[in-house]
CSV table of C-alpha atoms and ligand atoms in Angstrom, one decimal:
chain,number,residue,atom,x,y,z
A,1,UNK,CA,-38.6,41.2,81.1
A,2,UNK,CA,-41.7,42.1,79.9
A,3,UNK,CA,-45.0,41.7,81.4
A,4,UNK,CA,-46.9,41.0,78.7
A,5,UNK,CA,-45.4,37.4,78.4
A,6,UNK,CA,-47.7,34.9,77.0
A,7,UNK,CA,-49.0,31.9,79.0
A,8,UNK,CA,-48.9,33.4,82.2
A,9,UNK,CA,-52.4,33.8,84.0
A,10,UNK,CA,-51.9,36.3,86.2
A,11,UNK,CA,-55.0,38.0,88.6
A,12,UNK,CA,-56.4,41.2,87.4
A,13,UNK,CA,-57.0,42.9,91.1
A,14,UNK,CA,-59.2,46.3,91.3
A,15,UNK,CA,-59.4,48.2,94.3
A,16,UNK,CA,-63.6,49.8,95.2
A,17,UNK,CA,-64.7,52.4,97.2
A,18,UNK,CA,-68.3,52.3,96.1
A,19,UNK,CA,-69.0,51.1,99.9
A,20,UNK,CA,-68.8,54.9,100.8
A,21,UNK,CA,-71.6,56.1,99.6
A,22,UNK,CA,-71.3,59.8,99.7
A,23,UNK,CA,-75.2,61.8,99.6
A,24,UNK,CA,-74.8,64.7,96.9
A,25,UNK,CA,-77.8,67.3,96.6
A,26,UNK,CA,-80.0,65.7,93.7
A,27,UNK,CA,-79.4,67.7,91.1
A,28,UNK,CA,-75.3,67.5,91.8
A,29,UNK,CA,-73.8,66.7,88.5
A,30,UNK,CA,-70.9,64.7,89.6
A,31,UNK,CA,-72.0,60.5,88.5
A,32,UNK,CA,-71.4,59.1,92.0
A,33,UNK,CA,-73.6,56.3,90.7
A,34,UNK,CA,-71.2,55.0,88.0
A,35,UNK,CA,-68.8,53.3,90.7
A,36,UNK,CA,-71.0,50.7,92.0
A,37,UNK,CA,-72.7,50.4,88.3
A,38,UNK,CA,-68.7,50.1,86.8
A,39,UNK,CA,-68.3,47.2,89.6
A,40,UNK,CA,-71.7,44.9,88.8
A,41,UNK,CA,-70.5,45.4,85.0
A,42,UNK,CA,-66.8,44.3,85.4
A,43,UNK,CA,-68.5,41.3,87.7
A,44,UNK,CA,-71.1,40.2,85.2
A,45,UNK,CA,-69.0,40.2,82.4
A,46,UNK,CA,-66.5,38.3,83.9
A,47,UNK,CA,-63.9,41.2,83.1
A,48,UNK,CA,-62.7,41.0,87.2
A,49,UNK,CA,-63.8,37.8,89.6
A,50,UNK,CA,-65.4,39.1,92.7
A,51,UNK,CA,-62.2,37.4,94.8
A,52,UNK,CA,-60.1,39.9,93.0
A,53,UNK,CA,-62.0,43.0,93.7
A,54,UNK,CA,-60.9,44.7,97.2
A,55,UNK,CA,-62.3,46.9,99.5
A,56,UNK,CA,-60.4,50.0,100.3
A,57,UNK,CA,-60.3,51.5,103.6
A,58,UNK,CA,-59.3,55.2,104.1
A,59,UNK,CA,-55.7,56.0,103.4
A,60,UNK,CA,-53.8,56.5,106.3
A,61,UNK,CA,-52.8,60.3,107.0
A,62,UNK,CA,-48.8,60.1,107.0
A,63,UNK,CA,-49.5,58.1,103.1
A,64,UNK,CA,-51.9,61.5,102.6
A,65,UNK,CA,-48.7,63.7,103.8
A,66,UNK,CA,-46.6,62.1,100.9
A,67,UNK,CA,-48.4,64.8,98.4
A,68,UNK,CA,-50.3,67.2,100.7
A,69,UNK,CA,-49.5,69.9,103.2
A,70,UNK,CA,-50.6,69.2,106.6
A,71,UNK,CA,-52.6,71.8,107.1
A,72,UNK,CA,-54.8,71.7,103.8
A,73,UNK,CA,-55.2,67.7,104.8
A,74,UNK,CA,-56.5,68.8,108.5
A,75,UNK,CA,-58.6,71.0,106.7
A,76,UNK,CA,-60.0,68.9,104.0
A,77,UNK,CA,-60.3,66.1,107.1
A,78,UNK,CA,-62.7,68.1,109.3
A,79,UNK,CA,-64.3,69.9,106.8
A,80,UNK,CA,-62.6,73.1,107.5
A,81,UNK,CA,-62.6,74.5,104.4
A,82,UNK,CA,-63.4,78.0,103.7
A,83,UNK,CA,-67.0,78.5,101.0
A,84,UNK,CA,-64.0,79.8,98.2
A,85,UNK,CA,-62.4,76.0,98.7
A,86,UNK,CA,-65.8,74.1,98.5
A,87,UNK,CA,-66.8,76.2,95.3
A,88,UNK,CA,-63.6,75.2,93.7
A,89,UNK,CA,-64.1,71.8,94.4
A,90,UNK,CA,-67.5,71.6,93.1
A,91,UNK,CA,-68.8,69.0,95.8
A,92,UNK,CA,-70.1,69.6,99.4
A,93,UNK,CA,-67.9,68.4,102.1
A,94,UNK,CA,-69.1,66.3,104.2
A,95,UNK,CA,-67.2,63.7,106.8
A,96,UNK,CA,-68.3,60.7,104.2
A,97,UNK,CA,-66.5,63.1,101.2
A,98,UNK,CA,-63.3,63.0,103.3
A,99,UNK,CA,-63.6,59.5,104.1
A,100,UNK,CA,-64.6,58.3,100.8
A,101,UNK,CA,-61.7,60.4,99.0
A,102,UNK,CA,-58.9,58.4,101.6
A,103,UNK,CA,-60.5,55.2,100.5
A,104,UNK,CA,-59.5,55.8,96.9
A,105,UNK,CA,-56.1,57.1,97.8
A,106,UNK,CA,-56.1,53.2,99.5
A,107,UNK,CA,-57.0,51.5,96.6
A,108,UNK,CA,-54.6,53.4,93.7
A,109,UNK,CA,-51.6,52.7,96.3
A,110,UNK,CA,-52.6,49.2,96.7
A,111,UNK,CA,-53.2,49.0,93.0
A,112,UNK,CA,-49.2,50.2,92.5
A,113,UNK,CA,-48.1,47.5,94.6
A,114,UNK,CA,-49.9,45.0,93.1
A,115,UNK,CA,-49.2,46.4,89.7
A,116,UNK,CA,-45.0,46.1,90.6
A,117,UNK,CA,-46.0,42.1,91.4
A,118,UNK,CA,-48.2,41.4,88.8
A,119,UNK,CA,-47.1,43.8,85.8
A,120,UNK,CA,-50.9,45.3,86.1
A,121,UNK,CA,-53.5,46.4,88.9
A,122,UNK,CA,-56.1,49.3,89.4
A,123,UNK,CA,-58.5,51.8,91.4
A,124,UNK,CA,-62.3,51.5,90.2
A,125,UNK,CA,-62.2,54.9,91.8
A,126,UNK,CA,-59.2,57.3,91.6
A,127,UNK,CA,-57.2,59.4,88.7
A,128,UNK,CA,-58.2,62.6,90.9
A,129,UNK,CA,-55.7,64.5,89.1
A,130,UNK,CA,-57.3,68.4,89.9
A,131,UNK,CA,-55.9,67.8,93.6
A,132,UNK,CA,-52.7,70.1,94.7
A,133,UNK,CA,-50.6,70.3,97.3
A,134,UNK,CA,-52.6,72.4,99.2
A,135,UNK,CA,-55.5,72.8,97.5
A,136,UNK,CA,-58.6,70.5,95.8
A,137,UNK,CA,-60.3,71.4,92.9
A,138,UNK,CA,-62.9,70.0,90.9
A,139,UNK,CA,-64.0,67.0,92.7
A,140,UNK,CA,-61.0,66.3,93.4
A,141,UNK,CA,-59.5,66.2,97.2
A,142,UNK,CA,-56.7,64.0,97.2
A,143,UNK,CA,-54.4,63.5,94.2
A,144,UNK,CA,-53.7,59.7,94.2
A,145,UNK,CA,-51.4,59.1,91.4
A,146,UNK,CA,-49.0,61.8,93.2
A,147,UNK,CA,-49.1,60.2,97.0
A,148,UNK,CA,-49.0,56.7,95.6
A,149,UNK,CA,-46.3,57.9,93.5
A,150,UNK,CA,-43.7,59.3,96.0
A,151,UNK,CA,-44.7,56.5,98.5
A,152,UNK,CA,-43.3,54.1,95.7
A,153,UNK,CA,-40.4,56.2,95.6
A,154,UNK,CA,-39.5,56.4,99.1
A,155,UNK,CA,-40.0,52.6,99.7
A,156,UNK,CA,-37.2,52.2,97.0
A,157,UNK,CA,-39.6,50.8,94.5
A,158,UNK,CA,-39.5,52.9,91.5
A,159,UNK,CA,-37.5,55.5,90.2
A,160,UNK,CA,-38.7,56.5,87.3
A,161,UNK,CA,-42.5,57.0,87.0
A,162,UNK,CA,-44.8,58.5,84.2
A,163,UNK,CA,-48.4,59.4,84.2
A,164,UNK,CA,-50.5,59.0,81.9
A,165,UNK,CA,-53.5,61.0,81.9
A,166,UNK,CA,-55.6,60.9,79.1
A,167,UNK,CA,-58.8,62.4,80.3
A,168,UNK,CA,-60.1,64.7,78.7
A,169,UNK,CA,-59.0,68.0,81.2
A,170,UNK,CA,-55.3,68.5,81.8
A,171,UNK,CA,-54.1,66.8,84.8
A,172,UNK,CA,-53.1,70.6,86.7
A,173,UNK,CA,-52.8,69.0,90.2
A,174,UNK,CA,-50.2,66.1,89.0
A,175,UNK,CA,-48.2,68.3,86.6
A,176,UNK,CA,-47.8,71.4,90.0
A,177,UNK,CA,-47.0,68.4,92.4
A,178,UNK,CA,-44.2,67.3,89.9
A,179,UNK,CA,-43.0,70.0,88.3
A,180,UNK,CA,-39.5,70.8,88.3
A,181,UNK,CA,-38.6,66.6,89.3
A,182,UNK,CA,-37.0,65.1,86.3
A,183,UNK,CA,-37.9,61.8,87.4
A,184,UNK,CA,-41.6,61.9,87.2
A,185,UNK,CA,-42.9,62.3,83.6
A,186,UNK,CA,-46.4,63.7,83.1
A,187,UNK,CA,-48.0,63.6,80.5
A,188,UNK,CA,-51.2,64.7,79.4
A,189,UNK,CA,-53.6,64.4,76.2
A,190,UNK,CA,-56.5,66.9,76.7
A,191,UNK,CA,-59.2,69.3,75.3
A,192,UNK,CA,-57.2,72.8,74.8
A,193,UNK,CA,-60.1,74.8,75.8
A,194,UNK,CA,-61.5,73.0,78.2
A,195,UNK,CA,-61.1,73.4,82.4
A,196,UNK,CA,-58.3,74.1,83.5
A,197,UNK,CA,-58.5,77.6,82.0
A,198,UNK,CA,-54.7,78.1,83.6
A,199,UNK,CA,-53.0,74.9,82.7
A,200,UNK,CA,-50.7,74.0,84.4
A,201,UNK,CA,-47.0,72.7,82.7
A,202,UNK,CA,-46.8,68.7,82.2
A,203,UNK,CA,-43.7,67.2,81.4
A,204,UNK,CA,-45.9,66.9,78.2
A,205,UNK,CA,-49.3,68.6,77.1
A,206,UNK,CA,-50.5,67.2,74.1
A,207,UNK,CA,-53.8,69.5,73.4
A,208,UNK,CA,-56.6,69.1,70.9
A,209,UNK,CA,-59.0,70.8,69.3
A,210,UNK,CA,-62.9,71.3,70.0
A,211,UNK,CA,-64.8,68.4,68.6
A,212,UNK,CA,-61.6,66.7,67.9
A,213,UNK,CA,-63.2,62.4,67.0
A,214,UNK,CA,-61.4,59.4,67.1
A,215,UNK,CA,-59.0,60.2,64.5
A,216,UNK,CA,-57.1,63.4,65.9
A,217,UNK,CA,-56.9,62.1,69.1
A,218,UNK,CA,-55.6,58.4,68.2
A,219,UNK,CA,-53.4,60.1,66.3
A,220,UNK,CA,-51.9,62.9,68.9
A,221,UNK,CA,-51.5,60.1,71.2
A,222,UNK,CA,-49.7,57.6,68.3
A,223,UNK,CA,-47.3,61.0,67.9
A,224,UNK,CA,-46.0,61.4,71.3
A,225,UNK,CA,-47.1,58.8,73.7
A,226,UNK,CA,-44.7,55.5,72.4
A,227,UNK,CA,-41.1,58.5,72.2
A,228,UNK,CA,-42.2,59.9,75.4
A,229,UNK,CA,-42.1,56.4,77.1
A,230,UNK,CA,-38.9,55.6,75.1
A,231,UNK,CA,-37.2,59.0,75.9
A,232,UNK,CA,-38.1,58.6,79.9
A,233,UNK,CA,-37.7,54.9,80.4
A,234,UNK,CA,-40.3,54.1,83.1
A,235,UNK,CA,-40.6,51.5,85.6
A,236,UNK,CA,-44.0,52.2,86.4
A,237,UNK,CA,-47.2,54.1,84.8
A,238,UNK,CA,-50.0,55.5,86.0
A,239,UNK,CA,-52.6,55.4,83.4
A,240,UNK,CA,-55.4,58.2,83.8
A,241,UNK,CA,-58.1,56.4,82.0
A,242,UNK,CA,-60.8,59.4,81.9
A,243,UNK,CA,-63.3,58.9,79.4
A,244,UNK,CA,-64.9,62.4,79.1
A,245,UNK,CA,-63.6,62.5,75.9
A,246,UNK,CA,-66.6,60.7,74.9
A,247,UNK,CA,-69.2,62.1,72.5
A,248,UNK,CA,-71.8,62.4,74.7
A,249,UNK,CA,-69.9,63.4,77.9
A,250,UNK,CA,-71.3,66.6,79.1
A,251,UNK,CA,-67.8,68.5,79.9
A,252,UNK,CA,-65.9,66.8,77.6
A,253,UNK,CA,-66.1,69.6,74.1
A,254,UNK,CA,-65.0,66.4,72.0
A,255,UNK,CA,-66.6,63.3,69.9
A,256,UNK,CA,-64.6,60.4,70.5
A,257,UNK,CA,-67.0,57.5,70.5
A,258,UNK,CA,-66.9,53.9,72.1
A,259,UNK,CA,-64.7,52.7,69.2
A,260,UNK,CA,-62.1,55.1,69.9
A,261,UNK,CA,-61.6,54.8,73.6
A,262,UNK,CA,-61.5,51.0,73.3
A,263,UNK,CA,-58.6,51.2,70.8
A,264,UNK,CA,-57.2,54.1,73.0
A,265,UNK,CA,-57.5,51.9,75.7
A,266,UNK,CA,-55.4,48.7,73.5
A,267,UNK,CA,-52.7,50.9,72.7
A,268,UNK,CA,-52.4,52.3,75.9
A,269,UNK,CA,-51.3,49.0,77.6
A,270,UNK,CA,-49.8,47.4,74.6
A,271,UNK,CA,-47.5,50.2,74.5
A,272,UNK,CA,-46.9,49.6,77.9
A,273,UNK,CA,-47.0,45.8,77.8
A,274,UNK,CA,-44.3,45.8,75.2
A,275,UNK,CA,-42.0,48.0,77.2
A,276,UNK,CA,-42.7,46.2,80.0
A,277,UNK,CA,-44.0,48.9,82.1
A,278,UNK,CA,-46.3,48.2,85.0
A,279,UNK,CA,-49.4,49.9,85.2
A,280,UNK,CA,-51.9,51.1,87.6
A,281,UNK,CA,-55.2,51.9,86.2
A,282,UNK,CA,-57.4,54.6,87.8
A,283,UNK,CA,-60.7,55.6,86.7
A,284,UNK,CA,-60.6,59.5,85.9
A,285,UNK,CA,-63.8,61.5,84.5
A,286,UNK,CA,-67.0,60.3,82.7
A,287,UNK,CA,-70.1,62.5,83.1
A,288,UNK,CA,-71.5,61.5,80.1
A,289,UNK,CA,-75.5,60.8,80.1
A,290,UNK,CA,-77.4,58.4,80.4
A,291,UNK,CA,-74.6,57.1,82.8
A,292,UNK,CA,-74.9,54.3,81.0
A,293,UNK,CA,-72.8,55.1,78.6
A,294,UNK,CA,-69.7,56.2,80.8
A,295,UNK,CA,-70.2,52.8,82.6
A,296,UNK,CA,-69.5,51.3,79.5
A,297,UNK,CA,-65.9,53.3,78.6
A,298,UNK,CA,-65.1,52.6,81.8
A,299,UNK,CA,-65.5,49.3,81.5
A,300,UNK,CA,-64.1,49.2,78.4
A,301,UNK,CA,-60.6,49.8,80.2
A,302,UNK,CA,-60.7,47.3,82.3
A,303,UNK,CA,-61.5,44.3,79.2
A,304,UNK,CA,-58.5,46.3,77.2
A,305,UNK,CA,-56.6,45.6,79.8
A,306,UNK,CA,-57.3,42.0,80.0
A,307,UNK,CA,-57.1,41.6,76.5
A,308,UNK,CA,-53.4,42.5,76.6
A,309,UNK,CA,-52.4,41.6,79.9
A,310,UNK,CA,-54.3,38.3,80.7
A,311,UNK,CA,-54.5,37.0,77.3
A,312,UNK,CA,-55.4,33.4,77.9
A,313,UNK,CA,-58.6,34.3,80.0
A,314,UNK,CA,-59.7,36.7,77.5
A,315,UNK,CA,-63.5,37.7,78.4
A,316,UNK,CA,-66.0,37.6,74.8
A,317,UNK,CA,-66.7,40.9,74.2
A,318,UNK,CA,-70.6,41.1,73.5
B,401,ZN,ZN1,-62.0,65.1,83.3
């Protein structure tokens, strides 16, 4: 039963939406340039093979209506939002936003699909975890891991799925959608004081301190992470892989470094591998600078996840 069986090559498929390109005001902080940069890296290193790396297209709206009401998606589809609703979502809308933001909604339900078949699969884009029912909220317009998740549910897929969001701000949009549904665990490791200011309730909020390294956070995720997966009993995760916990990540408050995600990233899916739980992998935050070095963590995620779940093709780390 589990996915992590030995001797079985099995592709590692990403879904990209870097083909969007979205025009921000120059001095916009959010990294749209990290997507394409995270999909040359994965490419030269060998991590994903250009065959396996799809396209998205914009989600459909009835897969959109899975999470969303219908009138904050008309809205956030022709731009109708009010100058309260672009401030709280910290980017300018514009029709390539909207288009861009369905795209990655495509790819993190296509990921789930794939991840069911192949015991792993994931958005190079995605984890947009801010996103409401009816509202968005920094950068965030769409919440993927809650439409992919309901559609899974409805086709009779899963019944049991868990989040995993480990970036670095608490995942407010996925814990609202799911609150009060006992069959969707979310959990959540983030910075206490850090945005959200009103955090929303998780199945689980783990919370850490300001400046909190590699140790405290290994450690709060090695504490709950492993009985929450045993106490809920998933058949599929969505993991959250954020990495503005990073040192030098601008809106992160901690000082996890390279190291530390990396071996975040190892127990994450060996956790999951073990238990034999699917898993979708979705980008999250990273606004650390030079982008450079959120390329990397990013990256990063994607070779843990070949380590563990595509043993025999294992890439040489540099
Ligand atoms: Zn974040």
């Amino acid at each position: 039963m589990s996915s992590a069986a030995p001797n079985v090559t099995r592709p590692l498929l990403a879904w990209t939406s870097d083909h969007y390109a979205v025009a921000l005001p120059e001095a916009h902080p959010f990294p749209m340039a990290k997507y394409p940069l995270l999909r040359e890296r994965l490419l030269e290193e060998g991590v994903l093979a250009a065959a396996n790396i799809t396209r998205s297209e914009p989600a459909p709206l009835d897969w959109l209506l899975a999470a969303h009401d219908r009138a904050y998606i008309k809205r956030a589809l022709s731009g109708g939002f009010d100058a309260a609703e672009v401030r709280r979502l910290g980017l300018p809308w514009s029709p390539a936003l909207a288009e861009r933001a369905r795209a990655a909604v495509y790819g993190t339900v296509m990921a789930s699909r794939a991840a069911l078949a192949h015991g792993v699969a994931g958005n190079l884009a995605g984890g947009t975890h801010h996103a409401f029912r009816d509202r968005g909220e920094a950068y965030c317009l769409f919440n993927d891991h809650a439409i992919a998740i309901q559609l899974l549910r409805a086709e009779g897929r899963v019944r049991r799925p868990f989040v995993v969001d480990l970036d670095v701000h608490q995942g407010n949009g996925t814990a609202a959608i799911f609150a009060g549904d006992a069959d969707v665990f979310t959990y959540s490791l983030h910075a206490r004081s850090n945005y959200p200011r009103e955090k929303e309730r998780s199945t689980l909020d783990v919370e850490l301190d300001d400046g909190a390294g590699d140790v405290e956070m290994l450690h709060a995720l090695g504490a709950t992470l492993p009985a929450a997966l045993d106490a809920h009993t998933p058949d599929v995760a969505f993991y959250q892989a954020g990495v503005d916990a990073l040192h030098a990540d601008r809106l992160g408050r901690l000082t996890v470094t390279h190291a530390g995600l990396a071996e975040r990233d190892r127990r994450v899916f060996g956790w999951l591998a073990e238990r034999g739980v699917p898993v979708v992998i979705t980008a999250g935050g990273g606004y650390a600078r030079p982008l450079e070095l959120t390329v990397e963590a990013h990256a990063n995620v994607w070779k843990a996840a070949k380590a563990v779940y595509v043993p025999d093709s294992r890439t040489e780390s540099r």
